[in-house]
Short mmCIF file of C-alpha atoms and ligand atoms in Angstrom, two decimals:
data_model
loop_
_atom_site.label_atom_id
_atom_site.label_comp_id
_atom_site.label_asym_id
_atom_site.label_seq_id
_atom_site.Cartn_x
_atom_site.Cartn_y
_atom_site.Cartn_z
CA UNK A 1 100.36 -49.39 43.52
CA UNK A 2 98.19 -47.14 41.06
CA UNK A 3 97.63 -50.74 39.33
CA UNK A 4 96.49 -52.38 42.31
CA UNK A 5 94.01 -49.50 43.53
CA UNK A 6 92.45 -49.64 39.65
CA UNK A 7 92.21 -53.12 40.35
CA UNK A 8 90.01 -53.02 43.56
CA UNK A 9 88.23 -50.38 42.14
CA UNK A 10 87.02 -52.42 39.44
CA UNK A 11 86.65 -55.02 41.65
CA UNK A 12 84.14 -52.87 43.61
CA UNK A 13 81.99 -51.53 40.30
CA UNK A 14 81.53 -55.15 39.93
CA UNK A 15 79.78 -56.33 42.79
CA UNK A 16 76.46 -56.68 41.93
CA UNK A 17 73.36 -57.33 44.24
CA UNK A 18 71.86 -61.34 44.99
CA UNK A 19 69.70 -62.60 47.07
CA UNK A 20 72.74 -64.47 48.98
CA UNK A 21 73.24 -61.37 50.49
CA UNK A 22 70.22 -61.18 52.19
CA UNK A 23 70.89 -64.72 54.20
CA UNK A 24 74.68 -64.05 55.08
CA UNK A 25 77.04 -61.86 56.66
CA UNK A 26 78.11 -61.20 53.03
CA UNK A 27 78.19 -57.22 52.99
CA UNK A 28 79.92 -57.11 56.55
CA UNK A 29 82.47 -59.57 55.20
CA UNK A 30 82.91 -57.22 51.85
CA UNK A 31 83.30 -54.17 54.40
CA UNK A 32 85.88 -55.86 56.22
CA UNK A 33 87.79 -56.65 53.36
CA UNK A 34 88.11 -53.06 52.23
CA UNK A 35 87.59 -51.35 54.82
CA UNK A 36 88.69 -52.98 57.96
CA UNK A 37 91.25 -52.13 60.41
CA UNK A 38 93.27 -54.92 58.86
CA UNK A 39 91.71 -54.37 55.33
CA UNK A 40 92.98 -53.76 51.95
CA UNK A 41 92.72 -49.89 51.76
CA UNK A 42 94.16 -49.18 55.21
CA UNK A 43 97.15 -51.61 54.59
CA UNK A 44 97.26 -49.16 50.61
CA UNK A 45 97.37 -46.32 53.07
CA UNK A 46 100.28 -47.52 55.02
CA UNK A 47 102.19 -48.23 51.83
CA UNK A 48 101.67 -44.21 50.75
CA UNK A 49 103.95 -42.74 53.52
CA UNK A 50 106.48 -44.56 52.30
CA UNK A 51 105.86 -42.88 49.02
CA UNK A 52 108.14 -40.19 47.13
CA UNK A 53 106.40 -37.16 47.94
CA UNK A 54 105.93 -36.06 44.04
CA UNK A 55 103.58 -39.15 43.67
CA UNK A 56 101.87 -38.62 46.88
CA UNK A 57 99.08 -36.35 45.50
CA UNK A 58 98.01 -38.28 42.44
CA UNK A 59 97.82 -41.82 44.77
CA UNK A 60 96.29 -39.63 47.43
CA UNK A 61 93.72 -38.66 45.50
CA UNK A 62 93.31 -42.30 43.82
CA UNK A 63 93.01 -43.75 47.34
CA UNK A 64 90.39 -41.41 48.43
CA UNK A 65 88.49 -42.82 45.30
CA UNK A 66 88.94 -46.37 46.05
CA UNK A 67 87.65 -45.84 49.84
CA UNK A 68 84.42 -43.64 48.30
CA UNK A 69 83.73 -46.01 46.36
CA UNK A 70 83.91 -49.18 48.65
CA UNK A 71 81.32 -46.59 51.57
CA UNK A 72 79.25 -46.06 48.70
CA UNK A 73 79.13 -49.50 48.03
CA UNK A 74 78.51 -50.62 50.95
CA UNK A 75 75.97 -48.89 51.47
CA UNK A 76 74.06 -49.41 47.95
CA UNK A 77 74.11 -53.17 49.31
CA UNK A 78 72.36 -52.42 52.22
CA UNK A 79 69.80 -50.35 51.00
CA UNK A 80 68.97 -53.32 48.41
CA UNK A 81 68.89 -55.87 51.54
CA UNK A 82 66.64 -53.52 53.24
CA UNK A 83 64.10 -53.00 50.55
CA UNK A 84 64.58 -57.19 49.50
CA UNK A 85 63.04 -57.39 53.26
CA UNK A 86 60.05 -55.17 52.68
CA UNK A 87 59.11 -56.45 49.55
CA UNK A 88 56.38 -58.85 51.09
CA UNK A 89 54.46 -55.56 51.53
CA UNK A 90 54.39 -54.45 48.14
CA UNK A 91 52.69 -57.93 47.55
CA UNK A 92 49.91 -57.38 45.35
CA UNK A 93 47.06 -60.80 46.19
CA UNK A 94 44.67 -59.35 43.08
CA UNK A 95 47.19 -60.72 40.39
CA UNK A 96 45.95 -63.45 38.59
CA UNK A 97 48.11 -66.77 39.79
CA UNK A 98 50.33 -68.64 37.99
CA UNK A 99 48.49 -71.99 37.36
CA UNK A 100 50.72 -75.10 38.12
CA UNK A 101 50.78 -77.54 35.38
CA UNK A 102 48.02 -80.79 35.56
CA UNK A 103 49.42 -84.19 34.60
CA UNK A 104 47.30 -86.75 32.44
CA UNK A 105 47.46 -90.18 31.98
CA UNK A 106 49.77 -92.57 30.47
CA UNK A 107 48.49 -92.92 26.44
CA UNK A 108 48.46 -96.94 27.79
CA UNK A 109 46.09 -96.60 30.93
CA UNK A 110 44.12 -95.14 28.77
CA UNK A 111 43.52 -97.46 26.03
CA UNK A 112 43.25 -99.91 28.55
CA UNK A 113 40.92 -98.91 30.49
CA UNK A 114 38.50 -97.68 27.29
CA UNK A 115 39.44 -102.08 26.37
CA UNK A 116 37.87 -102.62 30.15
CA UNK A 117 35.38 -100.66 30.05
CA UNK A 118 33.87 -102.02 26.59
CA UNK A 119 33.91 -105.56 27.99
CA UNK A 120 32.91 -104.44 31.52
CA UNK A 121 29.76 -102.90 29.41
CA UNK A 122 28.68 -106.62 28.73
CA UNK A 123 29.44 -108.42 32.12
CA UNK A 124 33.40 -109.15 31.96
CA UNK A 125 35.13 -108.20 35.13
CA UNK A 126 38.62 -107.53 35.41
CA UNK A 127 40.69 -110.56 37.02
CA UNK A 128 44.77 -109.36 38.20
CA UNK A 129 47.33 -111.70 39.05
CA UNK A 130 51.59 -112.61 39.85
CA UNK A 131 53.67 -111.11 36.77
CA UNK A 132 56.42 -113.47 38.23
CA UNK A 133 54.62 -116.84 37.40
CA UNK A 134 56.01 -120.71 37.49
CA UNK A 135 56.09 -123.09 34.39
CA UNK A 136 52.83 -124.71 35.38
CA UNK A 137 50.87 -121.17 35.14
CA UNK A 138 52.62 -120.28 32.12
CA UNK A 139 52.74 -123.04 29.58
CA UNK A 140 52.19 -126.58 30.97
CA UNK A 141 48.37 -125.54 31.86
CA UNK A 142 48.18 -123.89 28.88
CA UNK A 143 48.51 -127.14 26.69
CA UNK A 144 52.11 -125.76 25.40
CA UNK A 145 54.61 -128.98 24.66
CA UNK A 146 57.50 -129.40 26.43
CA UNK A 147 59.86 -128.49 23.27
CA UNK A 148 57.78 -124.76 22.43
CA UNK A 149 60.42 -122.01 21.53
CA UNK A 150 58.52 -119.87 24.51
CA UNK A 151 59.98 -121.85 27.40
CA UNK A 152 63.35 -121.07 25.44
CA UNK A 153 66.03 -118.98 27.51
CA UNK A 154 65.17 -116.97 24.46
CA UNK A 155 62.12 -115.97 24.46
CA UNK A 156 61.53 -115.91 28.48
CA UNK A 157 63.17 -114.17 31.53
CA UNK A 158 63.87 -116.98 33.84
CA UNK A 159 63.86 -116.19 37.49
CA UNK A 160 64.93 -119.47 38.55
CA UNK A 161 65.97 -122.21 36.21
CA UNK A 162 66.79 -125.13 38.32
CA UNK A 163 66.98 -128.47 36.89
CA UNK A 164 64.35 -130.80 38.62
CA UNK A 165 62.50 -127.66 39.83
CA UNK A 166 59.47 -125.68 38.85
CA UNK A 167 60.73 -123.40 36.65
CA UNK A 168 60.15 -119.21 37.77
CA UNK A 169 59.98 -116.29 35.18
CA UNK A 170 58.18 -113.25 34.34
CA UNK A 171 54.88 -113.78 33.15
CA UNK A 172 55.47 -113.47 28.82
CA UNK A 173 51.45 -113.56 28.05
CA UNK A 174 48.40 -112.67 30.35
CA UNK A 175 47.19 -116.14 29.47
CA UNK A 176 48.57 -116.92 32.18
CA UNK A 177 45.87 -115.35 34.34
CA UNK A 178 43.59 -117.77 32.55
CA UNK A 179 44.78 -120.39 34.66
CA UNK A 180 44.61 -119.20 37.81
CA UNK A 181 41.27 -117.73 37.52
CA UNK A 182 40.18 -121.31 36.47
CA UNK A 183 41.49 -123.07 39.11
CA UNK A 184 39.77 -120.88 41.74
CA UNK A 185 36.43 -120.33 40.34
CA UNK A 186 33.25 -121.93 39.35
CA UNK A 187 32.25 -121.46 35.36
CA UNK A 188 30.32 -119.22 34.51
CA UNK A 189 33.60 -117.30 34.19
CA UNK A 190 33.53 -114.08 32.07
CA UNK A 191 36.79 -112.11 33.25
CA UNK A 192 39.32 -109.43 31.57
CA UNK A 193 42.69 -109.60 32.50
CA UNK A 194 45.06 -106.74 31.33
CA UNK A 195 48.90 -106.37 32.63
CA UNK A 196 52.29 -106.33 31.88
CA UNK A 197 54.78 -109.13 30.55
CA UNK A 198 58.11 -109.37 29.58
CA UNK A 199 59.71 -111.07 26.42
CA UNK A 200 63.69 -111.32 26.20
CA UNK A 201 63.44 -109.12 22.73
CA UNK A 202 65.63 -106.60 21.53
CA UNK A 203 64.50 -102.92 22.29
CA UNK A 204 63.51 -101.32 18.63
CA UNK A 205 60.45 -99.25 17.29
CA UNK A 206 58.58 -102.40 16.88
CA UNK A 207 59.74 -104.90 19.69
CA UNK A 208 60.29 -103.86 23.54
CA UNK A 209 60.86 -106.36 26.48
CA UNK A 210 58.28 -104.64 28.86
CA UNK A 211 54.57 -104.24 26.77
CA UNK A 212 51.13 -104.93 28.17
CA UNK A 213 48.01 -107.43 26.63
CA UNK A 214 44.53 -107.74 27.62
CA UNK A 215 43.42 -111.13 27.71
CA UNK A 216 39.48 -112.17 28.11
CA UNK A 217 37.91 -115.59 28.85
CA UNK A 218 34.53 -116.66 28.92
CA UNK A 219 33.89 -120.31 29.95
CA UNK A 220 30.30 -121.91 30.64
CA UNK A 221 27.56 -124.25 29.36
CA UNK A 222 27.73 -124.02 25.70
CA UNK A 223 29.57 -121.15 24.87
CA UNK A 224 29.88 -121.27 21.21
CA UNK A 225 32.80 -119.82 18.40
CA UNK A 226 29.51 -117.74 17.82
CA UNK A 227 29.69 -115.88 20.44
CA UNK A 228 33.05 -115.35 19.76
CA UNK A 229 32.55 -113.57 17.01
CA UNK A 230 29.35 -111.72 18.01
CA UNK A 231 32.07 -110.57 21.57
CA UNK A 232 34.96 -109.63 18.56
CA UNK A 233 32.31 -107.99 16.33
CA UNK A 234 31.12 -105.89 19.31
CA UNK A 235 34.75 -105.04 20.33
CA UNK A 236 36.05 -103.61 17.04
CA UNK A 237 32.99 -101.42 16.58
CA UNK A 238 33.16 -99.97 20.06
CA UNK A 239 36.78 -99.83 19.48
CA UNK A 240 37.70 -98.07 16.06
CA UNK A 241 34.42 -97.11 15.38
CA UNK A 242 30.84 -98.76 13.81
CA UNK A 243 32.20 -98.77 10.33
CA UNK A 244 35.01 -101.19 11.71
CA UNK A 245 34.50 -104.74 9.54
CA UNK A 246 36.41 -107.71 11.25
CA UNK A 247 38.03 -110.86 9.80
CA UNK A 248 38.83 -114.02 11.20
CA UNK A 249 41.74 -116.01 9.99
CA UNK A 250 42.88 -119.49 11.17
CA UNK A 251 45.77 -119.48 13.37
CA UNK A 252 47.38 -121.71 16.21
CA UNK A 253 48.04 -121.30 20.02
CA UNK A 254 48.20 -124.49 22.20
CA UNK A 255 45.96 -123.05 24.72
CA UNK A 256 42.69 -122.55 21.66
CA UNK A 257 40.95 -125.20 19.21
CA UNK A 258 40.33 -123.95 17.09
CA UNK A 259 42.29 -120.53 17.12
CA UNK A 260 42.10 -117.45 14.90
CA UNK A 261 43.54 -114.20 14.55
CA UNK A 262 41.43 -111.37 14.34
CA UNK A 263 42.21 -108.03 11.59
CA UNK A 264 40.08 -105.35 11.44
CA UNK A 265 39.44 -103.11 8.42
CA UNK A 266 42.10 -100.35 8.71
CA UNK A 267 40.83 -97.41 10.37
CA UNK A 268 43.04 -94.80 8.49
CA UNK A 269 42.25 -95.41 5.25
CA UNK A 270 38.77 -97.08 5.77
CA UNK A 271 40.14 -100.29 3.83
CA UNK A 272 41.32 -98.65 0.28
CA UNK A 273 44.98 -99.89 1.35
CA UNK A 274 47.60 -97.32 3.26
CA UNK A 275 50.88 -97.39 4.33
CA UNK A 276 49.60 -98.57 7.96
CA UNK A 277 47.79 -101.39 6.67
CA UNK A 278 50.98 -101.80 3.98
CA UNK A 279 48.17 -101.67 1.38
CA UNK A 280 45.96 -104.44 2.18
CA UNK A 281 43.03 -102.68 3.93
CA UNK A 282 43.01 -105.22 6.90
CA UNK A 283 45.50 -104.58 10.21
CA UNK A 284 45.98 -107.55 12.18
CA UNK A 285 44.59 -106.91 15.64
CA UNK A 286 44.71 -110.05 18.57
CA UNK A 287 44.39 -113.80 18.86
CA UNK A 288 41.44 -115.51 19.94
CA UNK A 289 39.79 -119.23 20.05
CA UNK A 290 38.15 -121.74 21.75
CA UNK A 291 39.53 -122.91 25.52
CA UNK A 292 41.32 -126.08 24.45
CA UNK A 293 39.37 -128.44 26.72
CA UNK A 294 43.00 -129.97 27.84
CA UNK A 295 42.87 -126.18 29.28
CA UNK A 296 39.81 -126.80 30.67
CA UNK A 297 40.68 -130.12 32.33
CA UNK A 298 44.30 -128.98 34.00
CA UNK A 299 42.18 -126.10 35.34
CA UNK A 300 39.69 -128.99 37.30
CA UNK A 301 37.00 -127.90 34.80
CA UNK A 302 34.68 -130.51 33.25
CA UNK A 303 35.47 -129.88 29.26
CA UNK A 304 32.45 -132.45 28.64
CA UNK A 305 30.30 -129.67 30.17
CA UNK A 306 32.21 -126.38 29.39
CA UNK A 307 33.16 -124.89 26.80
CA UNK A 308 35.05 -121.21 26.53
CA UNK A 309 36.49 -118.62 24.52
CA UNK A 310 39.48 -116.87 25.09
CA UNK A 311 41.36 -113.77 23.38
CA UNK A 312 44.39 -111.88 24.07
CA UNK A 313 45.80 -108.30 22.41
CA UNK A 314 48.38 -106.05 22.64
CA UNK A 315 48.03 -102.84 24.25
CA UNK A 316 50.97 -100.99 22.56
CA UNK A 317 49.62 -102.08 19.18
CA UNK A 318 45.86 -101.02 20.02
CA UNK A 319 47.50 -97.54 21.34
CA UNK A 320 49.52 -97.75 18.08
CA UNK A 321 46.99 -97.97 15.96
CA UNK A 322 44.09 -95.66 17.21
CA UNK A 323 46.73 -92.57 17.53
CA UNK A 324 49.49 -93.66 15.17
CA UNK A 325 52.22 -93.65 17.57
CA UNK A 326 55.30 -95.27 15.05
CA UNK A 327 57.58 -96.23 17.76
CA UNK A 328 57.02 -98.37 20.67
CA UNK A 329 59.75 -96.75 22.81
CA UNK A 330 58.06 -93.50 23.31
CA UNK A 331 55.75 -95.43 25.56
CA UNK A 332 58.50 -96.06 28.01
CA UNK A 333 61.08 -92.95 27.73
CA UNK A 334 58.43 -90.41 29.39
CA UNK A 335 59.02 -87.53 27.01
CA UNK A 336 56.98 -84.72 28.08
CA UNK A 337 56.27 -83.66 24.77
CA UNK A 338 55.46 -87.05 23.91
CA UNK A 339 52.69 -87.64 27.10
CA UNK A 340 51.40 -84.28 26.61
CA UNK A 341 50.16 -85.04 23.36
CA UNK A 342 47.01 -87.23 25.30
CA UNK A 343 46.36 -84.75 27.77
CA UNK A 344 43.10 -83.98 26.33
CA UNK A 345 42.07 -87.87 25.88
CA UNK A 346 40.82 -89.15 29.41
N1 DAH B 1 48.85 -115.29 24.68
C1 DAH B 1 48.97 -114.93 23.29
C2 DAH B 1 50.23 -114.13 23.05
O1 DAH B 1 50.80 -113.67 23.96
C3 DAH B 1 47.77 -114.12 22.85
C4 DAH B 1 46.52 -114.91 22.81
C5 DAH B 1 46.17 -115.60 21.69
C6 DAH B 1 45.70 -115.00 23.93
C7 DAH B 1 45.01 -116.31 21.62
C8 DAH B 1 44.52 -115.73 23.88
C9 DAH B 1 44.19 -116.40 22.71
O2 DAH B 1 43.69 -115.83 24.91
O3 DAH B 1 43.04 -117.11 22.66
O4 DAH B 1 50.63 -113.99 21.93
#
């Protein structure tokens, strides 16, 4: 018995205030445990008279304890519910706040809307389309033969592969938008088109099967491989800066003839040769070239009077390179401490 009254006193010294208290009948519960007609000390009390009568002082005076210290209790409890209630009063509205925290943008909105914004400087205006797209958008308007590795399973998510059937899958290149913007409009045609595709890759630090390209097209009378380069030239500067040099170096896409892939003159280490630019001064930056007129012609365009350019670049690699992000997953995983890092860029 001396035990168990130890125990609940204990048990009482422990009880400490929370805010629970304030919403339910907690305390009156607690009172009726202890000290209800049924409770714990009265039933304690009943046990005593059937107690030798040379223990009954020292359990007497035990008991008294326990049943002190459960009113006191009880009353401690209330007192802290009472003043919990009036604390609105004390509220004190001169206090500075607490500010809550301001989001910023992705690190790849931003890049690509400083890439729109340079073209939209000299007439281009942004052009959107499907990012689920059929075969014809995707490659057979685009000049790409029937055996290319991109309409591989490999290479391409296929919505819908049925045999005999126009073939469905998310869009791999914005090129695609090339094509539909064709189709519907009359050249002169100056347009940017920047969005997401998808490539069947493996997830790494350099490869990711979500990433996002800007293309541009400019198709009307006489449009020249010179004013190509003059659009690149302009691009880089505004870009990485009016130091940046550009150079052109022959490539191949079905969709251009000729085609080229443009490097710029790496903007770390101004060219001397880095580990970015694995030491040859030059970092590899998008493809470009002129509208194959087979383009032209699927797209009901007279190639015999137009002639275009077109270019297309990586977002993720533009990002990648202006603020040296190593790893192409931190784009996607939405690390706070990763984001935060471009809250001051806007
Ligand atoms: N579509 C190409 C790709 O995804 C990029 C590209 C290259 C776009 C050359 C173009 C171009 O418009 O002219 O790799």
């Amino acid at each position: 018995m001396r035990e168990r009254i130890k125990q609940y006193i204990d048990e009482i010294h422990g009880m400490v205030f929370d805010a629970q208290m304030r919403e339910s009948d907690y305390i009156e519960l607690f009172r009726a445990r202890y000290l209800g007609k049924k409770g714990l000390i009265n039933a304690l009390f009943e046990q005593f008279k059937t107690l030798p009568s040379d223990e009954k002082k020292e359990v007497g005076r035990m008991l008294n304890e326990l049943k002190n210290e459960a009113q006191n209790k009880i009353e401690e409890l209330r007192a802290m519910v009472e003043t919990q209630h009036d604390a609105p009063h004390d509220l004190d509205l001169t206090l500075p706040t607490t500010f809550s925290e301001i989001g910023s943008r992705h690190v790849l909105s931003v890049v690509m809307n400083e890439i729109i914004e340079i073209f939209s400087r000299i007439g281009f205006t942004v052009a959107e389309s499907v990012e689920i797209e059929d075969d014809w958008h995707l490659f057979s308007a685009l000049n790409f033969p029937v055996d290319h590795p991109a309409r591989d399973m490999q290479d391409t998510f296929f919505v819908e592969k049925t045999e005999g059937r126009q073939e469905v899958a998310l869009r791999t290149h914005t090129s695609s938008v090339q094509v539909r913007v064709m189709e519907n409009n009359k050249p002169p045609i100056r347009i940017i088109a920047p969005g997401r595709v998808f490539r069947n890759e493996a997830i790494s630090a350099r490869a990711h099967c979500i990433f996002h390209q800007v293309e541009a097209l400019y198709v009307d009378k006489k449009v020249s491989f010179a004013d190509l380069k003059q659009t690149l030239i302009y691009f880089a500067k505004e870009m990485f800066g009016s130091e940046t040099q550009i150079r052109l170096r022959p490539s191949y896409f079905p969709f251009t003839e000729p085609s080229a892939e443009m490097d710029i003159s790496c903007n770390i280490c101004g060219g001397k040769g880095c580990n970015i630019c694995k030491g040859t001064g030059w970092l590899e930056i998008l493809g470009c070239g002129m509208v194959d007129p087979n383009v032209l012609e699927s797209c009901g365009i007279d190639s015999k009077e137009y002639s275009g350019f077109a270019l297309g670049m990586g977002v993720e690699r533009m990002a990648m390179l202006k603020y040296q992000v190593k790893d192409l997953r931190l784009y996607f995983e939405n690390d706070i401490r990763f984001l935060k890092q471009f809250d001051a860029v806007l």
